[in-house]
DNA sequence: CATGGTACTGACCGACCGGTCGGTTGGTCA
DNA sequence: TGACCAACCGACCGGTCGGTCAGTACCATG
C-alpha cells in the first residue's frame, strides 16, 4: 500500500527510541531508510509530524497487543493475571524501542500527550486488568478490601519498573537481579500475596 | 566560593530536565543564567562536560538525601520503612527536575551511565533498604521466605512508578488516582501486606 | 501521443548549533 | 605602580539543522 512511509516510520522509530526527538536529524532518518531527506518531507509535513506519527503507531501497536492478551479470559483469574503480566513483559522486551520511546515521552511531563496515552492506550489496559481483579475478588481468590485500580497499577508497575531500572539493578552489590523474568516473577508473587492477604494475627486494616 | 558555575549548573539542570541534552542549547542556558555563551565555555570545557556535571551534582544531591533519611534508624522497622518511603516521595516531588533528568538518562539504556548510577547513588539506597527489611525480618514483623533485594525493589518502584506515570494515571477512566501521596500509601500498604503474608488457608509457597 | 498525479531527488536557504578567539574588566599581591 | 589572573564578553567560525523548491522518472489514464 504505502511502503514508502512505513520504511520511514520504521527507521524513525528505532532512532527516536534510542536518542530522542532532538537527538536525531532528518538526514539520519532518511539515510537509515535509504531515501533522500526531501522524500521524508514528501511523506511527513514536518519533523514533529513524523515524530507524532511514530508515537501514534507505537501506541496502536501496544493497543493491539493488549487486545490480544485480553482475548483469553478464562479459567482461574489469578492464573490469567500471572499470564497477563508474563506476556506483557515478553512484549515489552520484544518491543523495547517502542516502550523506551513512550517512557521518554512520559519523562517530559507533557500533560496533553499523557492524556492521549491514557485515553487511547492504557485506558483499555487498565480496565481489563481491573475486570480481571474484580473477577478474582468475586471468586474469593483475592481480598475485597482493596481498590482494584491501585492493585492494577501495582501489577503494571512491576514490568515497567524492572524494564526501566534494570541496567542499574543488575549492577547493584549482592544483587538478586540476574534474570529480569525471574525478578518480575518474584515481585509479582510478593504482590499477589499482598492481594490475598487477610488481616490475621496483628491488628486488622479497614 | 564559585557561584558562577553554580548559577550555570542550576540553569542547566532545570533546562536539561525539561528538554533533555539535545533539546537545550548553550545559548539558552547562558541566557537563563544571565551570562554570555562564551562564559559557559569558560567554566565547562564542552556541552557534554556540563551535562555530566549536572548529572553528577544531581546524584550527589540524592546521595545526601538518602544519608539523611538513613540517619534515623530506630524504633519499629516497619514504621521506619513507611517513613522512608513517604520521605522519598516528598523529596522526589520536591526535586522533580532532577528525578526526571535521571529517569530520562535511564531511558537511553546507556549501560555505563547506569553502572555509575548504581555504584554512586542507588547502591547505598538499596543497601539501606535491605538492612531495614532484614531488621524487620529479625523482629518477626516481616516474613523470612523472601529476598530482601526483591522487596527493596518493590518499595522503591512505587514512588518511581507513580511519579513517572502519574500524568497518565490521573486521566484514567474511573480513576482512584487523585492524590499521589494517597495512591503511594495504598500501593505501599498492599506491598507490606505481601511482605507480612504467611501462607494460610490456600497452598503454601516455598 | 499528451496529461496528470505520485514518488522521489539534488541543490539550496536562513537559522541556529557548539565552540573559539581576541580583548576587557576588576580584584589581588608585591 | 605594574604584573598577574579568573571571570566575562561580542564577534565570529565551520558545520548542521529543519525545511523548500524546481525538476526528473515513472506509471497510470485518455
mmCIF file of C-alpha atoms in Angstrom, chain B residues 91-178:
data_model
loop_
_atom_site.group_PDB
_atom_site.id
_atom_site.type_symbol
_atom_site.label_atom_id
_atom_site.label_comp_id
_atom_site.label_asym_id
_atom_site.label_seq_id
_atom_site.Cartn_x
_atom_site.Cartn_y
_atom_site.Cartn_z
ATOM 1 C CA UNK B 91 11.887 14.535 48.012
ATOM 2 C CA UNK B 92 11.095 13.113 44.616
ATOM 3 C CA UNK B 93 8.372 15.680 44.141
ATOM 4 C CA UNK B 94 10.448 18.496 45.612
ATOM 5 C CA UNK B 95 13.274 17.772 43.176
ATOM 6 C CA UNK B 96 11.159 16.621 40.286
ATOM 7 C CA UNK B 97 13.515 18.088 37.710
ATOM 8 C CA UNK B 98 16.470 16.083 38.982
ATOM 9 C CA UNK B 99 14.491 12.872 39.054
ATOM 10 C CA UNK B 100 13.182 13.470 35.561
ATOM 11 C CA UNK B 101 16.719 14.050 34.356
ATOM 12 C CA UNK B 102 17.946 10.789 35.844
ATOM 13 C CA UNK B 103 14.914 8.904 34.557
ATOM 14 C CA UNK B 104 15.445 10.175 31.040
ATOM 15 C CA UNK B 105 19.055 9.132 31.349
ATOM 16 C CA UNK B 106 17.781 5.642 32.133
ATOM 17 C CA UNK B 107 15.535 5.523 29.064
ATOM 18 C CA UNK B 108 18.648 5.891 26.949
ATOM 19 C CA UNK B 109 19.768 2.482 28.142
ATOM 20 C CA UNK B 110 23.391 3.557 28.336
ATOM 21 C CA UNK B 111 24.927 0.793 30.375
ATOM 22 C CA UNK B 112 27.980 2.608 31.669
ATOM 23 C CA UNK B 113 25.972 5.542 32.921
ATOM 24 C CA UNK B 114 23.641 3.110 34.634
ATOM 25 C CA UNK B 115 26.539 1.325 36.274
ATOM 26 C CA UNK B 116 27.779 4.613 37.672
ATOM 27 C CA UNK B 117 24.321 5.441 38.953
ATOM 28 C CA UNK B 118 24.180 2.054 40.618
ATOM 29 C CA UNK B 119 27.585 2.407 42.231
ATOM 30 C CA UNK B 120 27.436 6.057 43.194
ATOM 31 C CA UNK B 121 23.896 6.510 44.334
ATOM 32 C CA UNK B 122 21.384 3.752 44.356
ATOM 33 C CA UNK B 123 23.813 1.291 45.847
ATOM 34 C CA UNK B 124 23.585 2.912 49.277
ATOM 35 C CA UNK B 125 19.868 3.458 48.894
ATOM 36 C CA UNK B 126 19.437 -0.203 48.147
ATOM 37 C CA UNK B 127 21.704 -1.454 50.924
ATOM 38 C CA UNK B 128 19.955 0.719 53.466
ATOM 39 C CA UNK B 129 16.558 -0.551 52.446
ATOM 40 C CA UNK B 130 17.716 -4.137 52.618
ATOM 41 C CA UNK B 131 19.071 -3.624 56.127
ATOM 42 C CA UNK B 132 15.792 -2.126 57.185
ATOM 43 C CA UNK B 133 13.941 -5.096 55.751
ATOM 44 C CA UNK B 134 16.280 -7.603 57.355
ATOM 45 C CA UNK B 135 15.794 -5.897 60.673
ATOM 46 C CA UNK B 136 12.061 -6.177 60.210
ATOM 47 C CA UNK B 137 12.535 -9.838 59.448
ATOM 48 C CA UNK B 138 14.603 -10.420 62.558
ATOM 49 C CA UNK B 139 11.933 -8.848 64.754
ATOM 50 C CA UNK B 140 9.374 -11.084 63.138
ATOM 51 C CA UNK B 141 7.457 -8.181 61.641
ATOM 52 C CA UNK B 142 8.084 -9.446 58.129
ATOM 53 C CA UNK B 143 8.221 -12.920 56.760
ATOM 54 C CA UNK B 144 11.529 -14.670 56.157
ATOM 55 C CA UNK B 145 10.852 -16.541 52.942
ATOM 56 C CA UNK B 146 11.570 -13.673 50.576
ATOM 57 C CA UNK B 147 14.567 -11.939 49.090
ATOM 58 C CA UNK B 148 15.114 -8.550 50.679
ATOM 59 C CA UNK B 149 16.516 -7.260 47.404
ATOM 60 C CA UNK B 150 13.277 -8.046 45.623
ATOM 61 C CA UNK B 151 11.342 -6.447 48.443
ATOM 62 C CA UNK B 152 13.521 -3.333 48.386
ATOM 63 C CA UNK B 153 12.969 -3.000 44.660
ATOM 64 C CA UNK B 154 9.237 -3.306 45.218
ATOM 65 C CA UNK B 155 9.360 -0.457 47.704
ATOM 66 C CA UNK B 156 11.288 1.966 45.521
ATOM 67 C CA UNK B 157 9.262 1.029 42.473
ATOM 68 C CA UNK B 158 6.116 2.520 43.974
ATOM 69 C CA UNK B 159 7.257 6.128 44.116
ATOM 70 C CA UNK B 160 9.172 5.913 40.871
ATOM 71 C CA UNK B 161 6.251 4.401 39.013
ATOM 72 C CA UNK B 162 3.724 6.862 40.358
ATOM 73 C CA UNK B 163 5.965 9.836 39.643
ATOM 74 C CA UNK B 164 6.590 8.720 36.086
ATOM 75 C CA UNK B 165 3.134 7.547 35.106
ATOM 76 C CA UNK B 166 1.041 9.936 37.163
ATOM 77 C CA UNK B 167 0.028 12.175 34.258
ATOM 78 C CA UNK B 168 -1.475 9.084 32.625
ATOM 79 C CA UNK B 169 -2.986 7.615 35.770
ATOM 80 C CA UNK B 170 -4.851 10.742 36.704
ATOM 81 C CA UNK B 171 -6.561 10.781 33.317
ATOM 82 C CA UNK B 172 -7.677 7.178 33.503
ATOM 83 C CA UNK B 173 -11.425 6.444 33.487
ATOM 84 C CA UNK B 174 -12.946 5.957 36.944
ATOM 85 C CA UNK B 175 -9.519 6.555 38.408
ATOM 86 C CA UNK B 176 -8.625 6.093 42.057
ATOM 87 C CA UNK B 177 -5.583 8.292 41.436
ATOM 88 C CA UNK B 178 -6.406 11.695 42.800
#
